[in-house]
Amino acid sequence: MSVGWDTAVAGWEGFAPLAGDVAADACVVGLGASGLAAIEAFLDRGLSVVGVDADRVAAGAAGRNGGFLLGGPAPAFHRAVERWGPAAVDLYRDTLGELDRLYALLGPSVIRRVGSIRLAGLPGGPADEAEAADREAEVADCAAQAAALREHGIAVEEYNGPLGVGLYLPDDAATNPVVRATGLAARLGRRTPLHEHTPVRSVGGGAVVTERGVIRARFVVVAVDGRLERIVPALRPHVRTARLQMLSSAPISSHRLPCPVYARWGYDYAQQLPDGRLYVGGGRDRFLDEEWTHDADPTEAVQHHIEDVARRMAGGAVRVEHRWAASVGWTPDDRPLCARVEVGVVAIGGYNGTGNLVGPVTARAAVEYLLDGKTPPAWANALDMAAG
Ligand SMILES: Cc1cc2nc3c(=O)[nH]c(=O)nc-3n(C[C@H](O)[C@H](O)[C@H](O)COP(=O)(O)OP(=O)(O)OC[C@H]3O[C@@H](n4cnc5c(N)ncnc54)[C@H](O)[C@@H]3O)c2cc1C
């Protein structure tokens, strides 16, 4: 398995593993985009922090995803408003704020503010009557989403172009997720110790026990999306691990996708980089049972589906260069977890496949939960296991 995005960071030098016991005000477990946001938030509050990862920066989903930076929650905005009320609007605004922050830090070469397209159905004519009916239903759903966004003053336009019909959301953006994470880690690594290749065995009682030493810290954020229930078994009823898969292609001749495109109710998605390569994923709804797994290797059946998505997104044949998969956390009510596991320890994760901005926003809420005792916003599941 090789990850298409990684070619852009082949020269990443990384951080040395922890070498023995240390103490700090705070410790963050997991150097994905969410963990990095928690580290930044602690540092901005003047605390000393140690960050650790079992592997390298963004070795998990944070470096293996579609690179869509979308405003709002995992469910489509109108559905989230129906279910969560004003909290859905708050999360939308918070995620767009996180995007502004990222753009200011990393600039237009890493954060491409090109918007996104939600397409009703896949590009090209429907293959059969069932696909035609599904597309018609999705056109109506796009209209409902647009109405809700407009009602709350969020930018949206109708899309009607070479790919089909749907919505264009001008506030969204695209990134290479590994470049984004390593860019942030390199900046933070100049301010505080970060350690790769330092697996954590246990967290609790003011100590983070790793295979390389013990970190004593008053405040701990566990920022692990997929397989969170492994490191915090008490969260097992509240989060479940799923596998998501992708591939990337050789450059195609046309500049087909002007921005990230998610199609067929968001289940299939693709972005095209300026070099012409397509990064394509999807099919989770078609392989639900098989994809509830901690395994993170790509499978033939899902890859076959994604190749078909790639062909339709490309409008012709594609040559696959890389295939990969990663683990993400799913929650029963689609809200991310921001759980106080014990006094001084908050675990975050369970972004339901859309953690690129929701994860960092949840991480900032976790730091406020720990430092100020501020209950996380209603868009998160602020489980309090320390309360008994
Ligand atoms: C194929 C795919 C496509 C996706 N597409 C998108 C998208 O386009 N847009 C979007 O918003 N979201 C997308 N997602 C979801 C998104 O990638 C994740 O929600 C997000 O990246 C989670 O980041 P994180 O930092 O919270 O956690 P993770 O990326 O899971 O990072 C956790 C880190 O913790 C480390 N770790 C784990 N266990 C331990 C331990 N015991 N000790 C120390 N370290 C440990 C891991 O090595 C890892 O680096 C996608 C996910 C996948 C898999």
CSV table of N, CA and C in Angstrom, one decimal, residues 180-289:
chain,number,residue,atom,x,y,z
A,180,ARG,N,-0.4,19.7,4.5
A,180,ARG,CA,-1.0,20.5,5.6
A,180,ARG,C,-0.5,20.1,7.0
A,181,ALA,N,-0.5,18.8,7.3
A,181,ALA,CA,-0.1,18.4,8.7
A,181,ALA,C,1.4,18.6,8.9
A,182,THR,N,2.2,18.2,8.0
A,182,THR,CA,3.6,18.4,8.2
A,182,THR,C,4.0,19.8,8.3
A,183,GLY,N,3.3,20.6,7.5
A,183,GLY,CA,3.6,22.1,7.5
A,183,GLY,C,3.3,22.7,8.9
A,184,LEU,N,2.2,22.2,9.5
A,184,LEU,CA,1.8,22.7,10.8
A,184,LEU,C,2.8,22.1,11.9
A,185,ALA,N,3.1,20.8,11.7
A,185,ALA,CA,4.0,20.2,12.7
A,185,ALA,C,5.4,20.8,12.7
A,186,ALA,N,5.9,21.2,11.5
A,186,ALA,CA,7.2,21.8,11.5
A,186,ALA,C,7.2,23.1,12.2
A,187,ARG,N,6.1,23.9,12.1
A,187,ARG,CA,6.0,25.1,12.8
A,187,ARG,C,5.9,24.9,14.3
A,188,LEU,N,5.1,24.0,14.7
A,188,LEU,CA,4.9,23.7,16.2
A,188,LEU,C,6.1,23.1,16.8
A,189,GLY,N,6.8,22.3,16.0
A,189,GLY,CA,8.1,21.6,16.5
A,189,GLY,C,9.2,22.6,16.8
A,190,ARG,N,9.0,23.8,16.3
A,190,ARG,CA,10.0,24.9,16.7
A,190,ARG,C,9.6,25.5,18.1
A,191,ARG,N,8.4,25.3,18.5
A,191,ARG,CA,7.9,25.9,19.8
A,191,ARG,C,7.9,24.9,20.9
A,192,THR,N,7.9,23.6,20.6
A,192,THR,CA,7.7,22.6,21.7
A,192,THR,C,8.1,21.2,21.2
A,193,PRO,N,8.5,20.3,22.2
A,193,PRO,CA,9.0,19.0,21.8
A,193,PRO,C,7.8,18.1,21.2
A,194,LEU,N,8.1,17.6,20.0
A,194,LEU,CA,7.1,16.6,19.4
A,194,LEU,C,7.9,15.3,19.1
A,195,HIS,N,7.3,14.2,19.3
A,195,HIS,CA,8.0,12.9,19.2
A,195,HIS,C,7.2,11.9,18.4
A,196,GLU,N,7.8,11.5,17.3
A,196,GLU,CA,7.2,10.5,16.4
A,196,GLU,C,7.7,9.1,17.0
A,197,HIS,N,7.1,8.0,16.4
A,197,HIS,CA,7.6,6.6,16.8
A,197,HIS,C,7.6,6.4,18.3
A,198,THR,N,6.6,6.9,18.9
A,198,THR,CA,6.5,6.8,20.4
A,198,THR,C,5.1,6.3,20.8
A,199,PRO,N,4.8,5.0,20.6
A,199,PRO,CA,3.5,4.5,20.9
A,199,PRO,C,3.1,4.7,22.4
A,200,VAL,N,1.9,5.1,22.6
A,200,VAL,CA,1.4,5.2,24.0
A,200,VAL,C,0.7,3.9,24.4
A,201,ARG,N,1.0,3.5,25.6
A,201,ARG,CA,0.4,2.2,26.1
A,201,ARG,C,-0.8,2.5,26.9
A,202,SER,N,-0.7,3.5,27.8
A,202,SER,CA,-1.9,3.9,28.6
A,202,SER,C,-1.8,5.3,29.0
A,203,VAL,N,-3.0,5.8,29.4
A,203,VAL,CA,-3.2,7.2,29.8
A,203,VAL,C,-4.0,7.2,31.0
A,204,GLY,N,-3.5,7.9,32.1
A,204,GLY,CA,-4.3,8.1,33.3
A,204,GLY,C,-3.5,8.4,34.5
A,205,GLY,N,-4.2,8.9,35.5
A,205,GLY,CA,-3.5,9.2,36.7
A,205,GLY,C,-2.3,10.2,36.6
A,206,GLY,N,-2.5,11.1,35.6
A,206,GLY,CA,-1.5,12.2,35.5
A,206,GLY,C,-0.3,11.7,34.7
A,207,ALA,N,-0.4,10.5,34.1
A,207,ALA,CA,0.8,10.0,33.3
A,207,ALA,C,0.4,9.4,32.0
A,208,VAL,N,1.2,9.6,31.0
A,208,VAL,CA,1.0,9.0,29.7
A,208,VAL,C,2.2,8.1,29.5
A,209,VAL,N,1.9,6.8,29.5
A,209,VAL,CA,3.0,5.8,29.5
A,209,VAL,C,3.2,5.4,28.1
A,210,THR,N,4.4,5.6,27.6
A,210,THR,CA,4.8,5.3,26.2
A,210,THR,C,5.8,4.2,26.2
A,211,GLU,N,6.1,3.7,25.1
A,211,GLU,CA,7.1,2.6,25.0
A,211,GLU,C,8.5,3.2,25.1
A,212,ARG,N,8.6,4.6,25.1
A,212,ARG,CA,9.9,5.2,25.2
A,212,ARG,C,10.1,6.0,26.5
A,213,GLY,N,9.2,6.0,27.3
A,213,GLY,CA,9.3,6.8,28.6
A,213,GLY,C,7.9,7.2,29.0
A,214,VAL,N,7.9,7.8,30.3
A,214,VAL,CA,6.6,8.2,30.8
A,214,VAL,C,6.6,9.8,30.8
A,215,ILE,N,5.4,10.3,30.3
A,215,ILE,CA,5.2,11.8,30.3
A,215,ILE,C,4.2,12.1,31.4
A,216,ARG,N,4.7,12.9,32.4
A,216,ARG,CA,3.8,13.4,33.5
A,216,ARG,C,3.2,14.7,33.0
A,217,ALA,N,1.9,14.8,33.1
A,217,ALA,CA,1.2,16.0,32.6
A,217,ALA,C,-0.1,16.1,33.3
A,218,ARG,N,-0.5,17.4,33.7
A,218,ARG,CA,-1.8,17.6,34.4
A,218,ARG,C,-2.9,17.5,33.4
A,219,PHE,N,-2.6,17.9,32.1
A,219,PHE,CA,-3.7,17.9,31.1
A,219,PHE,C,-3.3,17.0,30.0
A,220,VAL,N,-4.2,16.1,29.6
A,220,VAL,CA,-3.9,15.2,28.4
A,220,VAL,C,-5.1,15.3,27.4
A,221,VAL,N,-4.8,15.5,26.2
A,221,VAL,CA,-5.8,15.3,25.1
A,221,VAL,C,-5.4,14.1,24.3
A,222,VAL,N,-6.3,13.1,24.2
A,222,VAL,CA,-6.0,12.0,23.3
A,222,VAL,C,-6.8,12.3,22.0
A,223,ALA,N,-6.0,12.5,20.9
A,223,ALA,CA,-6.6,13.0,19.6
A,223,ALA,C,-6.3,11.9,18.6
A,224,VAL,N,-7.2,10.9,18.7
A,224,VAL,CA,-7.0,9.7,17.8
A,224,VAL,C,-8.4,9.4,17.2
A,225,ASP,N,-8.6,9.6,15.9
A,225,ASP,CA,-9.9,9.5,15.4
A,225,ASP,C,-10.3,8.0,15.2
A,226,GLY,N,-9.6,7.3,14.2
A,226,GLY,CA,-9.9,5.9,14.0
A,226,GLY,C,-9.2,5.1,15.1
A,227,ARG,N,-9.8,4.0,15.6
A,227,ARG,CA,-9.3,3.1,16.7
A,227,ARG,C,-9.1,3.9,18.0
A,228,LEU,N,-9.9,4.9,18.2
A,228,LEU,CA,-9.9,5.6,19.5
A,228,LEU,C,-10.2,4.6,20.6
A,229,GLU,N,-11.2,3.7,20.3
A,229,GLU,CA,-11.6,2.8,21.4
A,229,GLU,C,-10.6,1.8,21.8
A,230,ARG,N,-9.5,1.7,21.0
A,230,ARG,CA,-8.4,0.9,21.4
A,230,ARG,C,-7.6,1.5,22.6
A,231,ILE,N,-7.3,2.8,22.4
A,231,ILE,CA,-6.5,3.5,23.4
A,231,ILE,C,-7.3,3.9,24.6
A,232,VAL,N,-8.7,4.1,24.4
A,232,VAL,CA,-9.6,4.4,25.5
A,232,VAL,C,-10.7,3.4,25.5
A,233,PRO,N,-10.6,2.2,26.0
A,233,PRO,CA,-11.6,1.2,25.8
A,233,PRO,C,-12.9,1.6,26.4
A,234,ALA,N,-13.0,2.5,27.4
A,234,ALA,CA,-14.3,2.9,28.0
A,234,ALA,C,-15.2,3.6,26.9
A,235,LEU,N,-14.6,4.0,25.8
A,235,LEU,CA,-15.4,4.7,24.8
A,235,LEU,C,-16.0,3.8,23.8
A,236,ARG,N,-15.8,2.5,24.0
A,236,ARG,CA,-16.3,1.5,23.0
A,236,ARG,C,-17.8,1.7,22.6
A,237,PRO,N,-18.7,2.0,23.6
A,237,PRO,CA,-20.1,2.1,23.1
A,237,PRO,C,-20.4,3.4,22.4
A,238,HIS,N,-19.4,4.3,22.4
A,238,HIS,CA,-19.7,5.6,21.8
A,238,HIS,C,-19.0,5.9,20.5
A,239,VAL,N,-18.1,5.1,20.1
A,239,VAL,CA,-17.4,5.3,18.8
A,239,VAL,C,-17.0,3.9,18.2
A,240,ARG,N,-17.1,3.9,16.9
A,240,ARG,CA,-16.8,2.6,16.2
A,240,ARG,C,-15.9,2.9,15.0
A,241,THR,N,-14.9,2.0,14.8
A,241,THR,CA,-13.9,2.3,13.8
A,241,THR,C,-14.4,1.7,12.4
A,242,ALA,N,-14.2,2.5,11.4
A,242,ALA,CA,-14.5,2.1,10.0
A,242,ALA,C,-13.3,2.4,9.2
A,243,ARG,N,-13.2,1.6,8.0
A,243,ARG,CA,-12.1,1.9,7.1
A,243,ARG,C,-12.7,2.7,5.9
A,244,LEU,N,-11.9,3.6,5.4
A,244,LEU,CA,-12.3,4.4,4.2
A,244,LEU,C,-11.1,4.2,3.2
A,245,GLN,N,-11.4,4.1,1.9
A,245,GLN,CA,-10.4,3.8,1.0
A,245,GLN,C,-10.3,4.8,-0.2
A,246,MET,N,-9.1,4.9,-0.7
A,246,MET,CA,-8.9,5.9,-1.8
A,246,MET,C,-7.9,5.3,-2.8
A,247,LEU,N,-7.8,6.0,-4.0
A,247,LEU,CA,-6.7,5.8,-4.9
A,247,LEU,C,-6.3,7.1,-5.5
A,248,SER,N,-5.1,7.1,-6.2
A,248,SER,CA,-4.8,8.3,-7.0
A,248,SER,C,-4.3,7.8,-8.3
A,249,SER,N,-4.6,8.7,-9.3
A,249,SER,CA,-4.3,8.3,-10.7
A,249,SER,C,-3.1,9.1,-11.3
A,250,ALA,N,-2.6,8.6,-12.4
A,250,ALA,CA,-1.7,9.4,-13.2
A,250,ALA,C,-2.4,10.6,-13.7
A,251,PRO,N,-1.7,11.7,-14.1
A,251,PRO,CA,-2.4,12.9,-14.6
A,251,PRO,C,-3.3,12.6,-15.7
A,252,ILE,N,-4.5,13.2,-15.7
A,252,ILE,CA,-5.4,13.0,-16.9
A,252,ILE,C,-5.2,14.3,-17.8
A,253,SER,N,-5.5,14.2,-19.0
A,253,SER,CA,-5.2,15.3,-19.9
A,253,SER,C,-6.0,16.6,-19.7
A,254,SER,N,-7.3,16.4,-19.3
A,254,SER,CA,-8.1,17.6,-19.1
A,254,SER,C,-8.1,18.1,-17.7
A,255,HIS,N,-8.4,19.4,-17.5
A,255,HIS,CA,-8.6,19.9,-16.2
A,255,HIS,C,-10.1,19.8,-15.9
A,256,ARG,N,-10.5,18.6,-15.5
A,256,ARG,CA,-11.9,18.3,-15.4
A,256,ARG,C,-12.6,18.8,-14.1
A,257,LEU,N,-11.9,18.7,-13.0
A,257,LEU,CA,-12.5,19.0,-11.7
A,257,LEU,C,-12.0,20.4,-11.2
A,258,PRO,N,-12.8,21.4,-11.3
A,258,PRO,CA,-12.3,22.7,-10.9
A,258,PRO,C,-12.0,22.8,-9.4
A,259,CYS,N,-12.6,21.9,-8.6
A,259,CYS,CA,-12.5,22.0,-7.1
A,259,CYS,C,-12.9,20.6,-6.6
A,260,PRO,N,-12.8,20.3,-5.3
A,260,PRO,CA,-13.2,19.0,-4.8
A,260,PRO,C,-14.7,18.8,-5.1
A,261,VAL,N,-15.0,17.6,-5.6
A,261,VAL,CA,-16.4,17.2,-6.0
A,261,VAL,C,-16.8,16.0,-5.1
A,262,TYR,N,-17.9,16.1,-4.4
A,262,TYR,CA,-18.5,14.9,-3.8
A,262,TYR,C,-19.9,14.7,-4.4
A,263,ALA,N,-20.1,13.4,-4.7
A,263,ALA,CA,-21.3,13.0,-5.5
A,263,ALA,C,-22.0,11.9,-4.9
A,264,ARG,N,-23.2,11.7,-5.4
A,264,ARG,CA,-24.0,10.5,-4.9
A,264,ARG,C,-24.2,10.6,-3.4
A,265,TRP,N,-24.8,11.7,-2.9
A,265,TRP,CA,-25.0,11.9,-1.5
A,265,TRP,C,-23.7,12.0,-0.7
A,266,GLY,N,-22.7,12.4,-1.4
A,266,GLY,CA,-21.4,12.5,-0.7
A,266,GLY,C,-20.6,11.2,-0.5
A,267,TYR,N,-21.2,10.1,-0.9
A,267,TYR,CA,-20.5,8.8,-0.7
A,267,TYR,C,-19.2,8.7,-1.6
A,268,ASP,N,-19.3,9.3,-2.8
A,268,ASP,CA,-18.1,9.2,-3.7
A,268,ASP,C,-17.5,10.6,-3.9
A,269,TYR,N,-16.2,10.7,-4.0
A,269,TYR,CA,-15.6,12.0,-4.0
A,269,TYR,C,-14.3,12.0,-4.7
A,270,ALA,N,-13.9,13.2,-5.2
A,270,ALA,CA,-12.6,13.3,-6.0
A,270,ALA,C,-12.1,14.7,-6.0
A,271,GLN,N,-10.8,14.9,-5.9
A,271,GLN,CA,-10.3,16.2,-6.2
A,271,GLN,C,-9.1,16.0,-7.2
A,272,GLN,N,-9.0,17.0,-8.1
A,272,GLN,CA,-7.9,16.9,-9.1
A,272,GLN,C,-6.9,18.0,-8.7
A,273,LEU,N,-5.6,17.6,-8.7
A,273,LEU,CA,-4.5,18.5,-8.3
A,273,LEU,C,-4.1,19.3,-9.6
A,274,PRO,N,-3.5,20.5,-9.4
A,274,PRO,CA,-3.1,21.2,-10.6
A,274,PRO,C,-2.2,20.4,-11.5
A,275,ASP,N,-1.5,19.3,-11.0
A,275,ASP,CA,-0.7,18.5,-12.0
A,275,ASP,C,-1.5,17.5,-12.8
A,276,GLY,N,-2.9,17.5,-12.6
A,276,GLY,CA,-3.8,16.7,-13.4
A,276,GLY,C,-4.1,15.4,-12.7
A,277,ARG,N,-3.4,15.0,-11.6
A,277,ARG,CA,-3.7,13.7,-10.9
A,277,ARG,C,-5.1,13.8,-10.2
A,278,LEU,N,-5.8,12.7,-10.2
A,278,LEU,CA,-7.1,12.6,-9.5
A,278,LEU,C,-6.8,11.8,-8.2
A,279,TYR,N,-7.5,12.3,-7.1
A,279,TYR,CA,-7.5,11.6,-5.8
A,279,TYR,C,-8.9,11.3,-5.5
A,280,VAL,N,-9.2,10.0,-5.5
A,280,VAL,CA,-10.6,9.5,-5.5
A,280,VAL,C,-10.9,8.6,-4.4
A,281,GLY,N,-12.1,8.7,-3.8
A,281,GLY,CA,-12.5,7.8,-2.8
A,281,GLY,C,-14.0,7.5,-2.8
A,282,GLY,N,-14.4,6.6,-1.9
A,282,GLY,CA,-15.9,6.5,-1.8
A,282,GLY,C,-16.3,5.0,-1.6
A,283,GLY,N,-17.6,4.8,-1.8
A,283,GLY,CA,-18.2,3.5,-1.8
A,283,GLY,C,-18.6,3.0,-0.4
A,284,ARG,N,-18.4,3.8,0.6
A,284,ARG,CA,-18.6,3.3,2.0
A,284,ARG,C,-20.0,2.7,2.1
A,285,ASP,N,-21.0,3.3,1.5
A,285,ASP,CA,-22.4,2.8,1.6
A,285,ASP,C,-22.6,1.4,1.0
A,286,ARG,N,-21.8,1.2,0.0
A,286,ARG,CA,-21.9,-0.1,-0.8
A,286,ARG,C,-21.3,-1.3,0.0
A,287,PHE,N,-20.4,-1.0,0.9
A,287,PHE,CA,-19.6,-2.1,1.5
A,287,PHE,C,-19.6,-1.9,3.1
A,288,LEU,N,-20.8,-1.5,3.6
A,288,LEU,CA,-20.9,-1.1,5.0
A,288,LEU,C,-20.3,-2.2,5.9
A,289,ASP,N,-20.8,-3.4,5.8
A,289,ASP,CA,-20.4,-4.5,6.7
A,289,ASP,C,-18.9,-4.8,6.7
